């Protein structure tokens, strides 16, 4: 099967698409024929660099295949799989170091997938799991409720575009932070107000948000303190070491305001929540761009700019959509 992996070492590693063997399924896993996947910053921040340090040892260690998100069709199932049948259209992610979703076939635990939203193509569905689950779980960690006020920093990014829509679906009053070129996009997602961070120093303003959801992971509770109510919550997606240090520092200082972080996990029940929002028309993926598997290096390059508006989709395999849907 075709799969995206790496050649070279360290920061000089390059992405390549090469032939490798199909994965074997464990007793509680299914084999998914993958049509859609996506790029998340984790893919190049962690996986690509780790993979390039993994020696192949003459084929004993298999190539490290990129990608967490997948959408596709179940073509094989382990002996103990109870929730899925051959032909089911599914989406999900593993979040392990070897999810290996950017490949024509991927093995994944049945507890890490769910039925795919009916209204979406594989390309669209493949952009949802990691970023959509991060948004849902981040807002849940922040205990966001109907009628509360939330500030979403990074509202135009992969996680942010989902967070704005999910917060609206919860019934919150949503303000999104983005640069000037993404204002209309964020408004279009339903945000009640938009702050352009390129022209307004909103971090130094006083406000009364119940929750600040920092999807960029650039900031900290200390920096967002004046934006929050006395008992408000700051949630970050912790994108690196500095964010972890800020979390520790913010939680040592006694404060009624809380600083929390989300470390996304895949599970069927949260994927079902996302599907419900999508099928009810409250949530849709925003696509920054779509790349065939062979051009995955360009998709990674786009993600590395930090300027993607929405998700970067990977078309792993072309599908005659109608024909496939009709046959399942
Ligand atoms: N902990 C976890 O489980 C978890 C899960 C998912 C993601 N993450 C991390 O969360 C971060 C975001 O992920 P992502 O997929 O959303 O990334 P992304 O799609 O690459 O985010 C890009 C967006 O960030 C916005 N942005 C950049 N600087 C900004 C600023 N100063 N203020 C507001 N917005 C700004 C950009 O908007 P403009 O172009 O308009 O500036 C762009 O739309 C990454 O660090 C990722 O590693 C962590």
mmCIF file of C-alpha atoms and ligand atoms in Angstrom:
data_model
loop_
_atom_site.group_PDB
_atom_site.id
_atom_site.type_symbol
_atom_site.label_atom_id
_atom_site.label_comp_id
_atom_site.label_asym_id
_atom_site.label_seq_id
_atom_site.Cartn_x
_atom_site.Cartn_y
_atom_site.Cartn_z
ATOM 1 C CA UNK A 1 0.000 0.000 0.000
ATOM 2 C CA UNK A 2 1.033 3.644 -0.468
ATOM 3 C CA UNK A 3 1.939 5.539 2.706
ATOM 4 C CA UNK A 4 3.526 8.862 3.715
ATOM 5 C CA UNK A 5 6.674 8.398 5.729
ATOM 6 C CA UNK A 6 10.089 10.050 6.078
ATOM 7 C CA UNK A 7 13.620 9.742 4.781
ATOM 8 C CA UNK A 8 16.675 11.357 6.314
ATOM 9 C CA UNK A 9 17.407 12.300 9.885
ATOM 10 C CA UNK A 10 16.544 15.014 12.364
ATOM 11 C CA UNK A 11 15.407 18.369 11.089
ATOM 12 C CA UNK A 12 16.692 17.475 7.609
ATOM 13 C CA UNK A 13 14.186 14.652 7.192
ATOM 14 C CA UNK A 14 11.890 14.771 4.186
ATOM 15 C CA UNK A 15 8.470 13.328 3.627
ATOM 16 C CA UNK A 16 8.152 10.625 1.003
ATOM 17 C CA UNK A 17 5.292 8.510 -0.287
ATOM 18 C CA UNK A 18 6.389 4.904 -0.647
ATOM 19 C CA UNK A 19 5.069 1.354 -0.790
ATOM 20 C CA UNK A 20 4.896 -0.577 2.440
ATOM 21 C CA UNK A 21 2.967 -3.526 3.842
ATOM 22 C CA UNK A 22 -0.631 -3.282 5.053
ATOM 23 C CA UNK A 23 -0.959 -3.207 8.847
ATOM 24 C CA UNK A 24 -2.354 -6.241 10.660
ATOM 25 C CA UNK A 25 -5.412 -5.769 12.848
ATOM 26 C CA UNK A 26 -5.454 -6.646 16.555
ATOM 27 C CA UNK A 27 -8.483 -8.356 18.127
ATOM 28 C CA UNK A 28 -10.192 -5.055 19.011
ATOM 29 C CA UNK A 29 -9.093 -3.166 15.893
ATOM 30 C CA UNK A 30 -10.525 -2.609 12.443
ATOM 31 C CA UNK A 31 -8.656 -2.093 9.178
ATOM 32 C CA UNK A 32 -9.839 1.093 7.506
ATOM 33 C CA UNK A 33 -9.375 1.803 3.814
ATOM 34 C CA UNK A 34 -8.472 5.460 4.211
ATOM 35 C CA UNK A 35 -9.798 8.131 1.838
ATOM 36 C CA UNK A 36 -9.355 11.322 3.854
ATOM 37 C CA UNK A 37 -6.858 12.544 6.439
ATOM 38 C CA UNK A 38 -5.468 15.903 7.528
ATOM 39 C CA UNK A 39 -2.389 17.677 8.838
ATOM 40 C CA UNK A 40 -2.192 18.793 12.467
ATOM 41 C CA UNK A 41 0.770 20.757 13.900
ATOM 42 C CA UNK A 42 1.575 17.653 15.985
ATOM 43 C CA UNK A 43 2.462 15.812 12.770
ATOM 44 C CA UNK A 44 5.513 17.957 12.138
ATOM 45 C CA UNK A 45 6.222 19.160 15.701
ATOM 46 C CA UNK A 46 6.490 15.628 17.013
ATOM 47 C CA UNK A 47 5.896 12.776 14.606
ATOM 48 C CA UNK A 48 8.090 13.794 11.719
ATOM 49 C CA UNK A 49 11.057 14.558 13.932
ATOM 50 C CA UNK A 50 10.623 11.417 16.027
ATOM 51 C CA UNK A 51 10.203 9.254 12.967
ATOM 52 C CA UNK A 52 13.374 10.501 11.410
ATOM 53 C CA UNK A 53 15.323 9.345 14.473
ATOM 54 C CA UNK A 54 13.836 5.861 14.288
ATOM 55 C CA UNK A 55 16.311 3.555 12.580
ATOM 56 C CA UNK A 56 14.708 1.137 10.191
ATOM 57 C CA UNK A 57 17.057 -1.709 11.148
ATOM 58 C CA UNK A 58 16.845 -3.458 7.825
ATOM 59 C CA UNK A 59 13.079 -3.573 7.810
ATOM 60 C CA UNK A 60 12.660 -4.978 11.329
ATOM 61 C CA UNK A 61 11.165 -1.663 12.404
ATOM 62 C CA UNK A 62 8.496 -0.600 9.967
ATOM 63 C CA UNK A 63 8.434 2.861 8.409
ATOM 64 C CA UNK A 64 6.907 5.475 10.657
ATOM 65 C CA UNK A 65 3.751 6.503 8.819
ATOM 66 C CA UNK A 66 2.406 10.036 9.255
ATOM 67 C CA UNK A 67 -1.059 11.187 10.202
ATOM 68 C CA UNK A 68 -3.571 10.919 13.039
ATOM 69 C CA UNK A 69 -6.922 11.690 11.423
ATOM 70 C CA UNK A 70 -8.719 9.268 9.178
ATOM 71 C CA UNK A 71 -12.010 8.838 7.370
ATOM 72 C CA UNK A 72 -12.722 5.737 5.336
ATOM 73 C CA UNK A 73 -14.397 2.357 5.108
ATOM 74 C CA UNK A 74 -13.983 -0.693 7.378
ATOM 75 C CA UNK A 75 -12.574 -3.518 5.264
ATOM 76 C CA UNK A 76 -11.480 -5.987 7.961
ATOM 77 C CA UNK A 77 -12.213 -6.436 11.651
ATOM 78 C CA UNK A 78 -10.537 -8.139 14.592
ATOM 79 C CA UNK A 79 -12.153 -11.109 16.313
ATOM 80 C CA UNK A 80 -13.377 -9.070 19.293
ATOM 81 C CA UNK A 81 -14.783 -6.058 17.413
ATOM 82 C CA UNK A 82 -18.475 -5.647 18.243
ATOM 83 C CA UNK A 83 -19.414 -2.106 17.194
ATOM 84 C CA UNK A 84 -18.567 -2.042 13.476
ATOM 85 C CA UNK A 85 -19.234 -4.067 10.346
ATOM 86 C CA UNK A 86 -17.414 -4.377 7.035
ATOM 87 C CA UNK A 87 -18.443 -1.511 4.766
ATOM 88 C CA UNK A 88 -19.119 0.960 7.617
ATOM 89 C CA UNK A 89 -18.033 4.537 6.859
ATOM 90 C CA UNK A 90 -16.037 5.663 9.894
ATOM 91 C CA UNK A 91 -13.887 8.527 11.129
ATOM 92 C CA UNK A 92 -11.537 8.865 14.072
ATOM 93 C CA UNK A 93 -7.963 9.056 15.228
ATOM 94 C CA UNK A 94 -5.498 7.263 17.393
ATOM 95 C CA UNK A 95 -3.218 10.040 18.726
ATOM 96 C CA UNK A 96 -0.470 7.508 19.338
ATOM 97 C CA UNK A 97 2.931 7.955 17.792
ATOM 98 C CA UNK A 98 2.163 5.491 15.034
ATOM 99 C CA UNK A 99 -1.460 6.157 14.132
ATOM 100 C CA UNK A 100 -0.373 5.927 10.540
ATOM 101 C CA UNK A 101 -3.447 7.449 8.961
ATOM 102 C CA UNK A 102 -1.747 8.888 5.858
ATOM 103 C CA UNK A 103 -1.737 5.485 4.207
ATOM 104 C CA UNK A 104 -4.151 3.552 2.034
ATOM 105 C CA UNK A 105 -4.960 1.276 4.997
ATOM 106 C CA UNK A 106 -4.765 1.931 8.745
ATOM 107 C CA UNK A 107 -5.475 -0.292 11.740
ATOM 108 C CA UNK A 108 -7.272 1.495 14.566
ATOM 109 C CA UNK A 109 -9.021 0.502 17.814
ATOM 110 C CA UNK A 110 -12.795 0.382 17.613
ATOM 111 C CA UNK A 111 -13.028 2.679 20.668
ATOM 112 C CA UNK A 112 -11.189 5.386 18.659
ATOM 113 C CA UNK A 113 -13.628 5.617 15.747
ATOM 114 C CA UNK A 114 -17.313 6.328 15.169
ATOM 115 C CA UNK A 115 -19.753 6.315 12.284
ATOM 116 C CA UNK A 116 -18.920 9.166 9.919
ATOM 117 C CA UNK A 117 -21.318 12.119 9.635
ATOM 118 C CA UNK A 118 -23.772 11.398 6.812
ATOM 119 C CA UNK A 119 -23.569 14.810 5.215
ATOM 120 C CA UNK A 120 -19.789 14.925 4.755
ATOM 121 C CA UNK A 121 -17.351 13.656 2.141
ATOM 122 C CA UNK A 122 -14.394 11.544 3.269
ATOM 123 C CA UNK A 123 -12.122 14.535 2.666
ATOM 124 C CA UNK A 124 -14.199 16.723 4.986
ATOM 125 C CA UNK A 125 -14.672 14.035 7.638
ATOM 126 C CA UNK A 126 -10.933 13.293 7.674
ATOM 127 C CA UNK A 127 -10.228 16.834 8.891
ATOM 128 C CA UNK A 128 -12.392 16.586 11.992
ATOM 129 C CA UNK A 129 -11.203 14.089 14.609
ATOM 130 C CA UNK A 130 -8.073 15.592 16.211
ATOM 131 C CA UNK A 131 -8.968 19.278 15.958
ATOM 132 C CA UNK A 132 -12.719 18.776 16.501
ATOM 133 C CA UNK A 133 -12.169 16.600 19.578
ATOM 134 C CA UNK A 134 -9.634 19.101 20.962
ATOM 135 C CA UNK A 135 -12.208 21.874 20.601
ATOM 136 C CA UNK A 136 -14.994 19.823 22.212
ATOM 137 C CA UNK A 137 -12.822 18.510 25.054
ATOM 138 C CA UNK A 138 -11.225 21.950 25.640
ATOM 139 C CA UNK A 139 -14.633 23.608 26.013
ATOM 140 C CA UNK A 140 -15.756 20.763 28.291
ATOM 141 C CA UNK A 141 -12.656 21.137 30.488
ATOM 142 C CA UNK A 142 -13.531 24.847 30.649
ATOM 143 C CA UNK A 143 -17.059 23.801 31.794
ATOM 144 C CA UNK A 144 -18.667 26.053 29.172
ATOM 145 C CA UNK A 145 -22.435 26.330 29.615
ATOM 146 C CA UNK A 146 -25.322 27.932 27.771
ATOM 147 C CA UNK A 147 -25.425 31.706 28.295
ATOM 148 C CA UNK A 148 -21.770 32.003 29.336
ATOM 149 C CA UNK A 149 -19.211 34.184 27.581
ATOM 150 C CA UNK A 150 -16.191 32.607 25.901
ATOM 151 C CA UNK A 151 -13.193 34.134 24.153
ATOM 152 C CA UNK A 152 -11.643 31.829 21.544
ATOM 153 C CA UNK A 153 -8.054 32.890 20.768
ATOM 154 C CA UNK A 154 -6.981 31.512 17.384
ATOM 155 C CA UNK A 155 -10.574 31.358 16.164
ATOM 156 C CA UNK A 156 -9.541 30.898 12.517
ATOM 157 C CA UNK A 157 -7.258 27.886 13.014
ATOM 158 C CA UNK A 158 -7.898 24.154 12.865
ATOM 159 C CA UNK A 159 -9.007 23.884 16.490
ATOM 160 C CA UNK A 160 -10.450 27.406 16.657
ATOM 161 C CA UNK A 161 -12.886 27.046 13.752
ATOM 162 C CA UNK A 162 -14.407 24.021 15.507
ATOM 163 C CA UNK A 163 -14.333 25.714 18.933
ATOM 164 C CA UNK A 164 -16.304 28.771 17.740
ATOM 165 C CA UNK A 165 -19.052 26.607 16.236
ATOM 166 C CA UNK A 166 -19.262 24.151 19.152
ATOM 167 C CA UNK A 167 -19.406 27.020 21.671
ATOM 168 C CA UNK A 168 -22.311 28.508 19.682
ATOM 169 C CA UNK A 169 -24.016 25.099 19.592
ATOM 170 C CA UNK A 170 -23.674 24.945 23.403
ATOM 171 C CA UNK A 171 -25.472 28.321 23.514
ATOM 172 C CA UNK A 172 -22.553 30.489 24.637
ATOM 173 C CA UNK A 173 -21.821 34.066 23.619
ATOM 174 C CA UNK A 174 -18.677 33.756 21.523
ATOM 175 C CA UNK A 175 -15.937 36.252 20.749
ATOM 176 C CA UNK A 176 -13.231 35.068 18.340
ATOM 177 C CA UNK A 177 -9.684 36.429 18.093
ATOM 178 C CA UNK A 178 -8.006 36.333 14.676
ATOM 179 C CA UNK A 179 -6.064 38.549 12.272
ATOM 180 C CA UNK A 180 -7.780 41.034 9.963
ATOM 181 C CA UNK A 181 -7.849 38.687 6.942
ATOM 182 C CA UNK A 182 -9.904 36.080 8.831
ATOM 183 C CA UNK A 183 -12.559 38.353 10.370
ATOM 184 C CA UNK A 184 -15.279 37.449 7.852
ATOM 185 C CA UNK A 185 -14.486 33.733 8.183
ATOM 186 C CA UNK A 186 -14.905 33.804 11.981
ATOM 187 C CA UNK A 187 -18.082 35.894 11.768
ATOM 188 C CA UNK A 188 -19.406 33.379 9.252
ATOM 189 C CA UNK A 189 -18.900 30.596 11.790
ATOM 190 C CA UNK A 190 -21.372 32.357 14.070
ATOM 191 C CA UNK A 191 -19.113 34.352 16.405
ATOM 192 C CA UNK A 192 -21.054 37.150 18.110
ATOM 193 C CA UNK A 193 -17.993 39.396 18.050
ATOM 194 C CA UNK A 194 -14.527 39.280 16.505
ATOM 195 C CA UNK A 195 -11.315 40.867 17.776
ATOM 196 C CA UNK A 196 -8.566 41.591 15.258
ATOM 197 C CA UNK A 197 -5.381 41.013 17.233
ATOM 198 C CA UNK A 198 -3.306 42.870 14.648
ATOM 199 C CA UNK A 199 -4.978 46.184 15.451
ATOM 200 C CA UNK A 200 -6.197 45.827 19.051
ATOM 201 C CA UNK A 201 -4.254 45.084 22.240
ATOM 202 C CA UNK A 202 -7.109 43.045 23.705
ATOM 203 C CA UNK A 203 -4.869 41.302 26.278
ATOM 204 C CA UNK A 204 -4.550 44.552 28.204
ATOM 205 C CA UNK A 205 -8.309 45.195 28.267
ATOM 206 C CA UNK A 206 -10.664 44.365 31.140
ATOM 207 C CA UNK A 207 -13.493 41.945 30.308
ATOM 208 C CA UNK A 208 -15.756 39.380 31.989
ATOM 209 C CA UNK A 209 -15.368 36.125 30.083
ATOM 210 C CA UNK A 210 -16.257 32.883 31.868
ATOM 211 C CA UNK A 211 -13.759 31.049 29.694
ATOM 212 C CA UNK A 212 -10.746 31.961 27.596
ATOM 213 C CA UNK A 213 -9.927 29.080 25.242
ATOM 214 C CA UNK A 214 -6.437 29.676 23.860
ATOM 215 C CA UNK A 215 -6.248 27.383 20.843
ATOM 216 C CA UNK A 216 -2.922 28.903 19.774
ATOM 217 C CA UNK A 217 -1.262 27.886 23.064
ATOM 218 C CA UNK A 218 0.793 31.085 22.833
ATOM 219 C CA UNK A 219 -0.547 32.724 25.980
ATOM 220 C CA UNK A 220 -1.123 31.966 29.692
ATOM 221 C CA UNK A 221 -3.561 32.681 32.520
ATOM 222 C CA UNK A 222 -1.275 35.482 33.739
ATOM 223 C CA UNK A 223 -1.563 37.213 30.367
ATOM 224 C CA UNK A 224 -5.334 36.691 30.140
ATOM 225 C CA UNK A 225 -6.183 37.426 33.795
ATOM 226 C CA UNK A 226 -7.896 40.768 33.153
ATOM 227 C CA UNK A 227 -10.114 39.235 30.475
ATOM 228 C CA UNK A 228 -11.659 36.699 32.861
ATOM 229 C CA UNK A 229 -14.253 36.902 35.618
ATOM 230 C CA UNK A 230 -12.880 36.378 39.147
ATOM 231 C CA UNK A 231 -13.731 32.669 38.935
ATOM 232 C CA UNK A 232 -13.104 32.354 35.178
ATOM 233 C CA UNK A 233 -11.174 29.530 33.526
ATOM 234 C CA UNK A 234 -8.275 29.690 31.061
ATOM 235 C CA UNK A 235 -7.805 26.575 28.902
ATOM 236 C CA UNK A 236 -4.814 26.099 26.608
ATOM 237 C CA UNK A 237 -3.951 23.506 23.986
ATOM 238 C CA UNK A 238 -0.334 23.433 25.271
ATOM 239 C CA UNK A 239 1.701 23.501 22.095
ATOM 240 C CA UNK A 240 5.149 23.205 23.661
ATOM 241 C CA UNK A 241 7.469 23.485 26.661
ATOM 242 C CA UNK A 242 6.819 27.184 27.333
ATOM 243 C CA UNK A 243 3.072 26.530 27.620
ATOM 244 C CA UNK A 244 3.715 23.760 30.192
ATOM 245 C CA UNK A 245 5.926 26.083 32.238
ATOM 246 C CA UNK A 246 3.225 28.774 32.166
ATOM 247 C CA UNK A 247 0.649 26.237 33.371
ATOM 248 C CA UNK A 248 2.804 25.210 36.313
ATOM 249 C CA UNK A 249 3.519 28.840 37.222
ATOM 250 C CA UNK A 250 -0.146 29.876 36.947
ATOM 251 C CA UNK A 251 -1.313 27.012 39.139
ATOM 252 C CA UNK A 252 1.273 27.688 41.851
ATOM 253 C CA UNK A 253 0.054 31.276 42.254
ATOM 254 C CA UNK A 254 -3.127 31.235 44.374
ATOM 255 C CA UNK A 255 -5.938 32.541 42.261
ATOM 256 C CA UNK A 256 -9.672 31.891 42.022
ATOM 257 C CA UNK A 257 -9.170 31.816 38.280
ATOM 258 C CA UNK A 258 -8.083 28.422 37.003
ATOM 259 C CA UNK A 259 -5.569 27.484 34.339
ATOM 260 C CA UNK A 260 -6.161 24.143 32.626
ATOM 261 C CA UNK A 261 -4.999 22.320 29.546
ATOM 262 C CA UNK A 262 -6.516 19.914 27.090
ATOM 263 C CA UNK A 263 -4.656 16.852 25.894
ATOM 264 C CA UNK A 264 -6.980 15.396 23.328
ATOM 265 C CA UNK A 265 -8.059 11.751 23.437
ATOM 266 C CA UNK A 266 -10.077 9.895 20.862
ATOM 267 C CA UNK A 267 -13.246 8.130 21.925
ATOM 268 C CA UNK A 268 -16.380 6.997 20.156
ATOM 269 C CA UNK A 269 -18.736 8.930 22.381
ATOM 270 C CA UNK A 270 -17.131 12.359 21.725
ATOM 271 C CA UNK A 271 -16.919 11.571 17.986
ATOM 272 C CA UNK A 272 -20.653 10.831 18.151
ATOM 273 C CA UNK A 273 -21.262 14.238 19.791
ATOM 274 C CA UNK A 274 -19.396 15.915 16.903
ATOM 275 C CA UNK A 275 -21.393 13.877 14.376
ATOM 276 C CA UNK A 276 -24.651 14.989 16.000
ATOM 277 C CA UNK A 277 -23.642 18.672 15.763
ATOM 278 C CA UNK A 278 -22.668 18.134 12.104
ATOM 279 C CA UNK A 279 -25.819 16.242 11.166
ATOM 280 C CA UNK A 280 -27.923 18.957 12.868
ATOM 281 C CA UNK A 281 -26.152 21.610 10.765
ATOM 282 C CA UNK A 282 -24.412 23.273 13.739
ATOM 283 C CA UNK A 283 -20.865 22.290 12.810
ATOM 284 C CA UNK A 284 -18.951 22.058 9.555
ATOM 285 C CA UNK A 285 -15.263 21.742 8.802
ATOM 286 C CA UNK A 286 -13.535 24.734 7.228
ATOM 287 C CA UNK A 287 -10.956 23.680 4.653
ATOM 288 C CA UNK A 288 -7.850 25.815 4.144
ATOM 289 C CA UNK A 289 -6.815 23.544 1.307
ATOM 290 C CA UNK A 290 -6.825 19.994 -0.033
ATOM 291 C CA UNK A 291 -3.709 18.057 -1.110
ATOM 292 C CA UNK A 292 -3.313 14.602 -2.681
ATOM 293 C CA UNK A 293 -1.156 12.199 -0.638
ATOM 294 C CA UNK A 294 1.711 12.645 -3.122
ATOM 295 C CA UNK A 295 1.827 16.352 -2.226
ATOM 296 C CA UNK A 296 1.833 15.863 1.546
ATOM 297 C CA UNK A 297 5.100 17.819 1.874
ATOM 298 C CA UNK A 298 3.252 20.893 0.597
ATOM 299 C CA UNK A 299 0.452 20.335 3.110
ATOM 300 C CA UNK A 300 3.035 20.120 5.926
ATOM 301 C CA UNK A 301 4.736 23.288 4.635
ATOM 302 C CA UNK A 302 1.403 25.097 4.714
ATOM 303 C CA UNK A 303 0.729 23.965 8.295
ATOM 304 C CA UNK A 304 4.205 25.094 9.385
ATOM 305 C CA UNK A 305 3.424 28.675 8.311
ATOM 306 C CA UNK A 306 0.936 28.867 11.218
ATOM 307 C CA UNK A 307 -1.390 30.770 8.888
ATOM 308 C CA UNK A 308 -3.848 28.049 7.878
ATOM 309 C CA UNK A 309 -7.458 29.198 8.056
ATOM 310 C CA UNK A 310 -9.260 26.008 9.084
ATOM 311 C CA UNK A 311 -7.996 22.541 8.277
ATOM 312 C CA UNK A 312 -5.487 21.214 5.752
ATOM 313 C CA UNK A 313 -7.014 18.124 4.146
ATOM 314 C CA UNK A 314 -5.141 15.182 2.637
ATOM 315 C CA UNK A 315 -6.842 13.147 -0.038
ATOM 316 C CA UNK A 316 -5.298 9.736 0.592
ATOM 317 C CA UNK A 317 -7.281 8.001 -2.113
ATOM 318 C CA UNK A 318 -9.685 9.309 -4.747
ATOM 319 C CA UNK A 319 -13.204 8.021 -4.479
ATOM 320 C CA UNK A 320 -16.205 8.014 -6.754
ATOM 321 C CA UNK A 321 -18.222 9.403 -3.852
ATOM 322 C CA UNK A 322 -21.770 8.620 -5.001
ATOM 323 C CA UNK A 323 -20.876 5.147 -6.193
ATOM 324 C CA UNK A 324 -19.222 4.258 -2.904
ATOM 325 C CA UNK A 325 -21.993 5.687 -0.734
ATOM 326 C CA UNK A 326 -24.581 3.834 -2.791
ATOM 327 C CA UNK A 327 -22.762 0.544 -2.423
ATOM 328 C CA UNK A 328 -22.517 0.682 1.386
HETATM 329 N N1 LIG B 1 -2.985 19.521 23.471
HETATM 330 C C1 LIG B 1 -3.629 18.963 22.477
HETATM 331 O O1 LIG B 1 -4.225 17.887 22.625
HETATM 332 C C2 LIG B 1 -3.641 19.672 21.139
HETATM 333 C C3 LIG B 1 -4.546 19.252 20.166
HETATM 334 C C4 LIG B 1 -4.600 19.967 18.972
HETATM 335 C C5 LIG B 1 -3.739 21.045 18.758
HETATM 336 N N2 LIG B 1 -2.836 21.377 19.726
HETATM 337 C C6 LIG B 1 -1.945 22.551 19.539
HETATM 338 O O2 LIG B 1 -2.794 23.699 19.443
HETATM 339 C C7 LIG B 1 -2.223 24.653 18.570
HETATM 340 C C8 LIG B 1 -3.241 25.037 17.498
HETATM 341 O O3 LIG B 1 -3.532 23.909 16.677
HETATM 342 P P1 LIG B 1 -4.316 24.145 15.302
HETATM 343 O O4 LIG B 1 -4.467 22.843 14.645
HETATM 344 O O5 LIG B 1 -5.526 24.984 15.548
HETATM 345 O O6 LIG B 1 -3.217 25.030 14.549
HETATM 346 P P2 LIG B 1 -3.345 25.855 13.201
HETATM 347 O O7 LIG B 1 -4.537 25.426 12.430
HETATM 348 O O8 LIG B 1 -2.026 25.798 12.540
HETATM 349 O O9 LIG B 1 -3.576 27.350 13.700
HETATM 350 C C9 LIG B 1 -3.392 28.368 12.761
HETATM 351 C C10 LIG B 1 -4.196 29.578 13.171
HETATM 352 O O10 LIG B 1 -3.580 30.224 14.303
HETATM 353 C C11 LIG B 1 -3.943 31.590 14.214
HETATM 354 N N3 LIG B 1 -3.035 32.451 14.969
HETATM 355 C C12 LIG B 1 -1.695 32.523 14.831
HETATM 356 N N4 LIG B 1 -1.201 33.449 15.699
HETATM 357 C C13 LIG B 1 -2.260 33.949 16.381
HETATM 358 C C14 LIG B 1 -2.397 34.929 17.410
HETATM 359 N N5 LIG B 1 -1.350 35.578 17.913
HETATM 360 N N6 LIG B 1 -3.640 35.176 17.893
HETATM 361 C C15 LIG B 1 -4.715 34.533 17.391
HETATM 362 N N7 LIG B 1 -4.649 33.609 16.414
HETATM 363 C C16 LIG B 1 -3.434 33.329 15.911
HETATM 364 C C17 LIG B 1 -3.841 31.880 12.731
HETATM 365 O O11 LIG B 1 -4.697 32.952 12.438
HETATM 366 P P3 LIG B 1 -4.127 34.237 11.657
HETATM 367 O O12 LIG B 1 -3.484 33.718 10.403
HETATM 368 O O13 LIG B 1 -5.359 35.036 11.434
HETATM 369 O O14 LIG B 1 -3.128 34.860 12.577
HETATM 370 C C18 LIG B 1 -4.305 30.579 12.073
HETATM 371 O O15 LIG B 1 -5.660 30.660 11.648
HETATM 372 C C19 LIG B 1 -0.935 24.008 18.044
HETATM 373 O O16 LIG B 1 0.135 24.460 18.846
HETATM 374 C C20 LIG B 1 -1.152 22.526 18.265
HETATM 375 O O17 LIG B 1 0.057 21.802 18.379
HETATM 376 C C21 LIG B 1 -2.773 20.719 20.914
#
